[in-house]
């Protein structure tokens, strides 16, 4: 199956053309400033047309369009149910009609983290497994699960959202979702600079010089025995210690996975054996490669 796919994340957007497990072409679309979905749709169209023309293909060579969004998405109904801070108009856009009018193709929508799990299960680290939990760690923390080979969605499309918005501190930081002390508010890309800024002793740390602190800088400073960086890193590892981890932070996988495996070995109630913790393999292409399984799925 050949398909068009667009993956809109928290801070990036990528359009691609896939054929089964192969990514034939992909292009980053500039989504950084875009708050509105309508604003970015024309750019997505241009990107698809450019890639198809370069590949010598037309939309008639494609079976459909798959779209991943950082939102609560009703995949069965093909609707975006709710968004936070990004693409707030998405709930009012009839994307199915729009894709049909623009390309003559049927489309499917899904949450971006679920798309990534579909990709990893189709042709990545989770291939061959039927029961999977994946946590994507980047700007935010996305959690998804697959049980008996089917994505866990639930009546309100929120089932399996295990990671980002589970409270880990009852008196913690206010999260963008409105709750307090979510894992995402304490140990995700967007909250890391805020956590560091208020950390006791931050003025004496290398981290004080980082204007928009990211996890790579945090792990580098910790590796150099910066005391504050070590404290913040260890706290993040504790917070992540409940699931497998994918996403942008996995560039630091060698620092993270052993700590999470150890935490699970010590704390998870699994009489049948040990939970296997593994790094995602497809990186930023995971959601794009989720297109074919999403379009093939029978609801
Ligand atoms: Zn939250």
mmCIF file with all atom_site columns, N, CA and C in Angstrom, residues 211-258:
data_model
loop_
_atom_site.group_PDB
_atom_site.id
_atom_site.type_symbol
_atom_site.label_atom_id
_atom_site.label_alt_id
_atom_site.label_comp_id
_atom_site.label_asym_id
_atom_site.label_entity_id
_atom_site.label_seq_id
_atom_site.pdbx_PDB_ins_code
_atom_site.Cartn_x
_atom_site.Cartn_y
_atom_site.Cartn_z
_atom_site.occupancy
_atom_site.B_iso_or_equiv
_atom_site.pdbx_formal_charge
_atom_site.auth_seq_id
_atom_site.auth_comp_id
_atom_site.auth_asym_id
_atom_site.auth_atom_id
_atom_site.pdbx_PDB_model_num
ATOM 1   N N  . UNK A 1 211 ? 19.971 28.942 27.816 1.00 0.00 ? 211 UNK A N  1
ATOM 2   C CA . UNK A 1 211 ? 18.785 29.804 27.702 1.00 0.00 ? 211 UNK A CA 1
ATOM 3   C C  . UNK A 1 211 ? 17.504 28.993 27.548 1.00 0.00 ? 211 UNK A C  1
ATOM 4   N N  . UNK A 1 212 ? 17.544 27.939 26.734 1.00 0.00 ? 212 UNK A N  1
ATOM 5   C CA . UNK A 1 212 ? 16.339 27.102 26.611 1.00 0.00 ? 212 UNK A CA 1
ATOM 6   C C  . UNK A 1 212 ? 16.751 25.649 26.837 1.00 0.00 ? 212 UNK A C  1
ATOM 7   N N  . UNK A 1 213 ? 16.946 25.335 28.091 1.00 0.00 ? 213 UNK A N  1
ATOM 8   C CA . UNK A 1 213 ? 17.533 24.053 28.488 1.00 0.00 ? 213 UNK A CA 1
ATOM 9   C C  . UNK A 1 213 ? 16.806 22.858 27.882 1.00 0.00 ? 213 UNK A C  1
ATOM 10  N N  . UNK A 1 214 ? 17.573 21.923 27.308 1.00 0.00 ? 214 UNK A N  1
ATOM 11  C CA . UNK A 1 214 ? 16.973 20.684 26.806 1.00 0.00 ? 214 UNK A CA 1
ATOM 12  C C  . UNK A 1 214 ? 17.628 19.473 27.483 1.00 0.00 ? 214 UNK A C  1
ATOM 13  N N  . UNK A 1 215 ? 17.080 18.276 27.208 1.00 0.00 ? 215 UNK A N  1
ATOM 14  C CA . UNK A 1 215 ? 17.560 17.081 27.913 1.00 0.00 ? 215 UNK A CA 1
ATOM 15  C C  . UNK A 1 215 ? 18.997 16.726 27.537 1.00 0.00 ? 215 UNK A C  1
ATOM 16  N N  . UNK A 1 216 ? 19.371 17.013 26.291 1.00 0.00 ? 216 UNK A N  1
ATOM 17  C CA . UNK A 1 216 ? 20.745 16.711 25.905 1.00 0.00 ? 216 UNK A CA 1
ATOM 18  C C  . UNK A 1 216 ? 21.727 17.509 26.766 1.00 0.00 ? 216 UNK A C  1
ATOM 19  N N  . UNK A 1 217 ? 21.430 18.803 26.944 1.00 0.00 ? 217 UNK A N  1
ATOM 20  C CA . UNK A 1 217 ? 22.300 19.641 27.782 1.00 0.00 ? 217 UNK A CA 1
ATOM 21  C C  . UNK A 1 217 ? 22.292 19.146 29.226 1.00 0.00 ? 217 UNK A C  1
ATOM 22  N N  . UNK A 1 218 ? 21.102 18.723 29.688 1.00 0.00 ? 218 UNK A N  1
ATOM 23  C CA . UNK A 1 218 ? 20.999 18.230 31.065 1.00 0.00 ? 218 UNK A CA 1
ATOM 24  C C  . UNK A 1 218 ? 21.878 16.995 31.262 1.00 0.00 ? 218 UNK A C  1
ATOM 25  N N  . UNK A 1 219 ? 21.785 16.023 30.330 1.00 0.00 ? 219 UNK A N  1
ATOM 26  C CA . UNK A 1 219 ? 22.564 14.789 30.475 1.00 0.00 ? 219 UNK A CA 1
ATOM 27  C C  . UNK A 1 219 ? 24.058 15.049 30.312 1.00 0.00 ? 219 UNK A C  1
ATOM 28  N N  . UNK A 1 220 ? 24.417 15.979 29.444 1.00 0.00 ? 220 UNK A N  1
ATOM 29  C CA . UNK A 1 220 ? 25.839 16.311 29.296 1.00 0.00 ? 220 UNK A CA 1
ATOM 30  C C  . UNK A 1 220 ? 26.403 16.906 30.581 1.00 0.00 ? 220 UNK A C  1
ATOM 31  N N  . UNK A 1 221 ? 25.648 17.853 31.158 1.00 0.00 ? 221 UNK A N  1
ATOM 32  C CA . UNK A 1 221 ? 26.120 18.489 32.393 1.00 0.00 ? 221 UNK A CA 1
ATOM 33  C C  . UNK A 1 221 ? 26.184 17.469 33.537 1.00 0.00 ? 221 UNK A C  1
ATOM 34  N N  . UNK A 1 222 ? 25.211 16.557 33.575 1.00 0.00 ? 222 UNK A N  1
ATOM 35  C CA . UNK A 1 222 ? 25.213 15.529 34.628 1.00 0.00 ? 222 UNK A CA 1
ATOM 36  C C  . UNK A 1 222 ? 26.416 14.598 34.456 1.00 0.00 ? 222 UNK A C  1
ATOM 37  N N  . UNK A 1 223 ? 26.735 14.281 33.198 1.00 0.00 ? 223 UNK A N  1
ATOM 38  C CA . UNK A 1 223 ? 27.888 13.405 32.936 1.00 0.00 ? 223 UNK A CA 1
ATOM 39  C C  . UNK A 1 223 ? 29.185 14.065 33.403 1.00 0.00 ? 223 UNK A C  1
ATOM 40  N N  . UNK A 1 224 ? 29.179 15.401 33.430 1.00 0.00 ? 224 UNK A N  1
ATOM 41  C CA . UNK A 1 224 ? 30.358 16.130 33.927 1.00 0.00 ? 224 UNK A CA 1
ATOM 42  C C  . UNK A 1 224 ? 30.256 16.395 35.430 1.00 0.00 ? 224 UNK A C  1
ATOM 43  N N  . UNK A 1 225 ? 29.341 15.682 36.089 1.00 0.00 ? 225 UNK A N  1
ATOM 44  C CA . UNK A 1 225 ? 29.180 15.731 37.551 1.00 0.00 ? 225 UNK A CA 1
ATOM 45  C C  . UNK A 1 225 ? 28.683 17.066 38.081 1.00 0.00 ? 225 UNK A C  1
ATOM 46  N N  . UNK A 1 226 ? 27.980 17.826 37.255 1.00 0.00 ? 226 UNK A N  1
ATOM 47  C CA . UNK A 1 226 ? 27.330 19.046 37.737 1.00 0.00 ? 226 UNK A CA 1
ATOM 48  C C  . UNK A 1 226 ? 26.238 18.620 38.736 1.00 0.00 ? 226 UNK A C  1
ATOM 49  N N  . UNK A 1 227 ? 26.343 19.103 39.984 1.00 0.00 ? 227 UNK A N  1
ATOM 50  C CA . UNK A 1 227 ? 25.488 18.595 41.056 1.00 0.00 ? 227 UNK A CA 1
ATOM 51  C C  . UNK A 1 227 ? 24.001 18.812 40.767 1.00 0.00 ? 227 UNK A C  1
ATOM 52  N N  . UNK A 1 228 ? 23.644 20.027 40.381 1.00 0.00 ? 228 UNK A N  1
ATOM 53  C CA . UNK A 1 228 ? 22.234 20.329 40.104 1.00 0.00 ? 228 UNK A CA 1
ATOM 54  C C  . UNK A 1 228 ? 21.734 19.485 38.936 1.00 0.00 ? 228 UNK A C  1
ATOM 55  N N  . UNK A 1 229 ? 22.559 19.368 37.884 1.00 0.00 ? 229 UNK A N  1
ATOM 56  C CA . UNK A 1 229 ? 22.155 18.573 36.718 1.00 0.00 ? 229 UNK A CA 1
ATOM 57  C C  . UNK A 1 229 ? 21.914 17.122 37.135 1.00 0.00 ? 229 UNK A C  1
ATOM 58  N N  . UNK A 1 230 ? 22.766 16.577 38.002 1.00 0.00 ? 230 UNK A N  1
ATOM 59  C CA . UNK A 1 230 ? 22.585 15.195 38.478 1.00 0.00 ? 230 UNK A CA 1
ATOM 60  C C  . UNK A 1 230 ? 21.271 15.058 39.245 1.00 0.00 ? 230 UNK A C  1
ATOM 61  N N  . UNK A 1 231 ? 20.988 16.055 40.088 1.00 0.00 ? 231 UNK A N  1
ATOM 62  C CA . UNK A 1 231 ? 19.751 16.001 40.884 1.00 0.00 ? 231 UNK A CA 1
ATOM 63  C C  . UNK A 1 231 ? 18.517 16.017 39.983 1.00 0.00 ? 231 UNK A C  1
ATOM 64  N N  . UNK A 1 232 ? 18.521 16.935 39.001 1.00 0.00 ? 232 UNK A N  1
ATOM 65  C CA . UNK A 1 232 ? 17.354 17.044 38.116 1.00 0.00 ? 232 UNK A CA 1
ATOM 66  C C  . UNK A 1 232 ? 17.232 15.789 37.254 1.00 0.00 ? 232 UNK A C  1
ATOM 67  N N  . UNK A 1 233 ? 18.368 15.286 36.750 1.00 0.00 ? 233 UNK A N  1
ATOM 68  C CA . UNK A 1 233 ? 18.345 14.070 35.924 1.00 0.00 ? 233 UNK A CA 1
ATOM 69  C C  . UNK A 1 233 ? 17.757 12.900 36.721 1.00 0.00 ? 233 UNK A C  1
ATOM 70  N N  . UNK A 1 234 ? 18.228 12.721 37.954 1.00 0.00 ? 234 UNK A N  1
ATOM 71  C CA . UNK A 1 234 ? 17.766 11.576 38.745 1.00 0.00 ? 234 UNK A CA 1
ATOM 72  C C  . UNK A 1 234 ? 16.268 11.680 39.044 1.00 0.00 ? 234 UNK A C  1
ATOM 73  N N  . UNK A 1 235 ? 15.818 12.903 39.253 1.00 0.00 ? 235 UNK A N  1
ATOM 74  C CA . UNK A 1 235 ? 14.390 13.105 39.503 1.00 0.00 ? 235 UNK A CA 1
ATOM 75  C C  . UNK A 1 235 ? 13.585 12.776 38.244 1.00 0.00 ? 235 UNK A C  1
ATOM 76  N N  . UNK A 1 236 ? 14.082 13.204 37.079 1.00 0.00 ? 236 UNK A N  1
ATOM 77  C CA . UNK A 1 236 ? 13.391 12.877 35.822 1.00 0.00 ? 236 UNK A CA 1
ATOM 78  C C  . UNK A 1 236 ? 13.343 11.359 35.625 1.00 0.00 ? 236 UNK A C  1
ATOM 79  N N  . UNK A 1 237 ? 14.444 10.675 35.900 1.00 0.00 ? 237 UNK A N  1
ATOM 80  C CA . UNK A 1 237 ? 14.492 9.222  35.704 1.00 0.00 ? 237 UNK A CA 1
ATOM 81  C C  . UNK A 1 237 ? 13.466 8.523  36.590 1.00 0.00 ? 237 UNK A C  1
ATOM 82  N N  . UNK A 1 238 ? 13.306 9.027  37.812 1.00 0.00 ? 238 UNK A N  1
ATOM 83  C CA . UNK A 1 238 ? 12.293 8.454  38.712 1.00 0.00 ? 238 UNK A CA 1
ATOM 84  C C  . UNK A 1 238 ? 10.906 8.621  38.104 1.00 0.00 ? 238 UNK A C  1
ATOM 85  N N  . UNK A 1 239 ? 10.652 9.822  37.581 1.00 0.00 ? 239 UNK A N  1
ATOM 86  C CA . UNK A 1 239 ? 9.327  10.124 37.029 1.00 0.00 ? 239 UNK A CA 1
ATOM 87  C C  . UNK A 1 239 ? 9.065  9.264  35.776 1.00 0.00 ? 239 UNK A C  1
ATOM 88  N N  . UNK A 1 240 ? 10.099 9.029  34.985 1.00 0.00 ? 240 UNK A N  1
ATOM 89  C CA . UNK A 1 240 ? 9.929  8.215  33.777 1.00 0.00 ? 240 UNK A CA 1
ATOM 90  C C  . UNK A 1 240 ? 9.932  6.725  34.074 1.00 0.00 ? 240 UNK A C  1
ATOM 91  N N  . UNK A 1 241 ? 10.222 6.381  35.329 1.00 0.00 ? 241 UNK A N  1
ATOM 92  C CA . UNK A 1 241 ? 10.492 4.988  35.646 1.00 0.00 ? 241 UNK A CA 1
ATOM 93  C C  . UNK A 1 241 ? 9.314  4.044  35.574 1.00 0.00 ? 241 UNK A C  1
ATOM 94  N N  . UNK A 1 242 ? 8.251  4.439  34.926 1.00 0.00 ? 242 UNK A N  1
ATOM 95  C CA . UNK A 1 242 ? 7.077  3.576  34.875 1.00 0.00 ? 242 UNK A CA 1
ATOM 96  C C  . UNK A 1 242 ? 6.805  2.965  33.505 1.00 0.00 ? 242 UNK A C  1
ATOM 97  N N  . UNK A 1 243 ? 7.567  3.313  32.490 1.00 0.00 ? 243 UNK A N  1
ATOM 98  C CA . UNK A 1 243 ? 7.202  2.812  31.160 1.00 0.00 ? 243 UNK A CA 1
ATOM 99  C C  . UNK A 1 243 ? 8.390  2.815  30.200 1.00 0.00 ? 243 UNK A C  1
ATOM 100 N N  . UNK A 1 244 ? 8.195  2.301  29.029 1.00 0.00 ? 244 UNK A N  1
ATOM 101 C CA . UNK A 1 244 ? 9.216  2.355  27.995 1.00 0.00 ? 244 UNK A CA 1
ATOM 102 C C  . UNK A 1 244 ? 9.198  3.741  27.368 1.00 0.00 ? 244 UNK A C  1
ATOM 103 N N  . UNK A 1 245 ? 10.319 4.133  26.858 1.00 0.00 ? 245 UNK A N  1
ATOM 104 C CA . UNK A 1 245 ? 10.471 5.515  26.438 1.00 0.00 ? 245 UNK A CA 1
ATOM 105 C C  . UNK A 1 245 ? 10.881 5.623  24.974 1.00 0.00 ? 245 UNK A C  1
ATOM 106 N N  . UNK A 1 246 ? 10.218 6.495  24.215 1.00 0.00 ? 246 UNK A N  1
ATOM 107 C CA . UNK A 1 246 ? 10.626 6.794  22.843 1.00 0.00 ? 246 UNK A CA 1
ATOM 108 C C  . UNK A 1 246 ? 10.769 8.288  22.670 1.00 0.00 ? 246 UNK A C  1
ATOM 109 N N  . UNK A 1 247 ? 10.790 8.761  21.425 1.00 0.00 ? 247 UNK A N  1
ATOM 110 C CA . UNK A 1 247 ? 10.791 10.206 21.186 1.00 0.00 ? 247 UNK A CA 1
ATOM 111 C C  . UNK A 1 247 ? 12.159 10.837 21.188 1.00 0.00 ? 247 UNK A C  1
ATOM 112 N N  . UNK A 1 248 ? 12.186 12.178 21.158 1.00 0.00 ? 248 UNK A N  1
ATOM 113 C CA . UNK A 1 248 ? 13.426 12.916 20.952 1.00 0.00 ? 248 UNK A CA 1
ATOM 114 C C  . UNK A 1 248 ? 14.500 12.656 21.984 1.00 0.00 ? 248 UNK A C  1
ATOM 115 N N  . UNK A 1 249 ? 14.109 12.331 23.207 1.00 0.00 ? 249 UNK A N  1
ATOM 116 C CA . UNK A 1 249 ? 15.089 12.163 24.281 1.00 0.00 ? 249 UNK A CA 1
ATOM 117 C C  . UNK A 1 249 ? 15.908 10.888 24.111 1.00 0.00 ? 249 UNK A C  1
ATOM 118 N N  . UNK A 1 250 ? 15.426 9.959  23.253 1.00 0.00 ? 250 UNK A N  1
ATOM 119 C CA . UNK A 1 250 ? 16.115 8.670  23.154 1.00 0.00 ? 250 UNK A CA 1
ATOM 120 C C  . UNK A 1 250 ? 17.501 8.770  22.536 1.00 0.00 ? 250 UNK A C  1
ATOM 121 N N  . UNK A 1 251 ? 17.875 9.982  22.078 1.00 0.00 ? 251 UNK A N  1
ATOM 122 C CA . UNK A 1 251 ? 19.285 10.182 21.704 1.00 0.00 ? 251 UNK A CA 1
ATOM 123 C C  . UNK A 1 251 ? 20.153 9.923  22.927 1.00 0.00 ? 251 UNK A C  1
ATOM 124 N N  . UNK A 1 252 ? 19.586 10.044 24.113 1.00 0.00 ? 252 UNK A N  1
ATOM 125 C CA . UNK A 1 252 ? 20.320 9.768  25.357 1.00 0.00 ? 252 UNK A CA 1
ATOM 126 C C  . UNK A 1 252 ? 19.933 8.405  25.921 1.00 0.00 ? 252 UNK A C  1
ATOM 127 N N  . UNK A 1 253 ? 19.537 7.453  25.056 1.00 0.00 ? 253 UNK A N  1
ATOM 128 C CA . UNK A 1 253 ? 18.990 6.162  25.506 1.00 0.00 ? 253 UNK A CA 1
ATOM 129 C C  . UNK A 1 253 ? 19.910 5.434  26.481 1.00 0.00 ? 253 UNK A C  1
ATOM 130 N N  . UNK A 1 254 ? 21.218 5.482  26.215 1.00 0.00 ? 254 UNK A N  1
ATOM 131 C CA . UNK A 1 254 ? 22.137 4.710  27.070 1.00 0.00 ? 254 UNK A CA 1
ATOM 132 C C  . UNK A 1 254 ? 22.111 5.213  28.507 1.00 0.00 ? 254 UNK A C  1
ATOM 133 N N  . UNK A 1 255 ? 21.676 6.469  28.698 1.00 0.00 ? 255 UNK A N  1
ATOM 134 C CA . UNK A 1 255 ? 21.585 7.007  30.059 1.00 0.00 ? 255 UNK A CA 1
ATOM 135 C C  . UNK A 1 255 ? 20.270 6.645  30.737 1.00 0.00 ? 255 UNK A C  1
ATOM 136 N N  . UNK A 1 256 ? 19.254 6.406  29.935 1.00 0.00 ? 256 UNK A N  1
ATOM 137 C CA . UNK A 1 256 ? 17.901 6.316  30.483 1.00 0.00 ? 256 UNK A CA 1
ATOM 138 C C  . UNK A 1 256 ? 17.418 4.884  30.698 1.00 0.00 ? 256 UNK A C  1
ATOM 139 N N  . UNK A 1 257 ? 17.631 4.028  29.672 1.00 0.00 ? 257 UNK A N  1
ATOM 140 C CA . UNK A 1 257 ? 17.016 2.691  29.719 1.00 0.00 ? 257 UNK A CA 1
ATOM 141 C C  . UNK A 1 257 ? 17.430 1.841  30.918 1.00 0.00 ? 257 UNK A C  1
ATOM 142 N N  . UNK A 1 258 ? 18.740 1.791  31.265 1.00 0.00 ? 258 UNK A N  1
ATOM 143 C CA . UNK A 1 258 ? 19.109 0.947  32.420 1.00 0.00 ? 258 UNK A CA 1
ATOM 144 C C  . UNK A 1 258 ? 18.413 1.396  33.706 1.00 0.00 ? 258 UNK A C  1
#
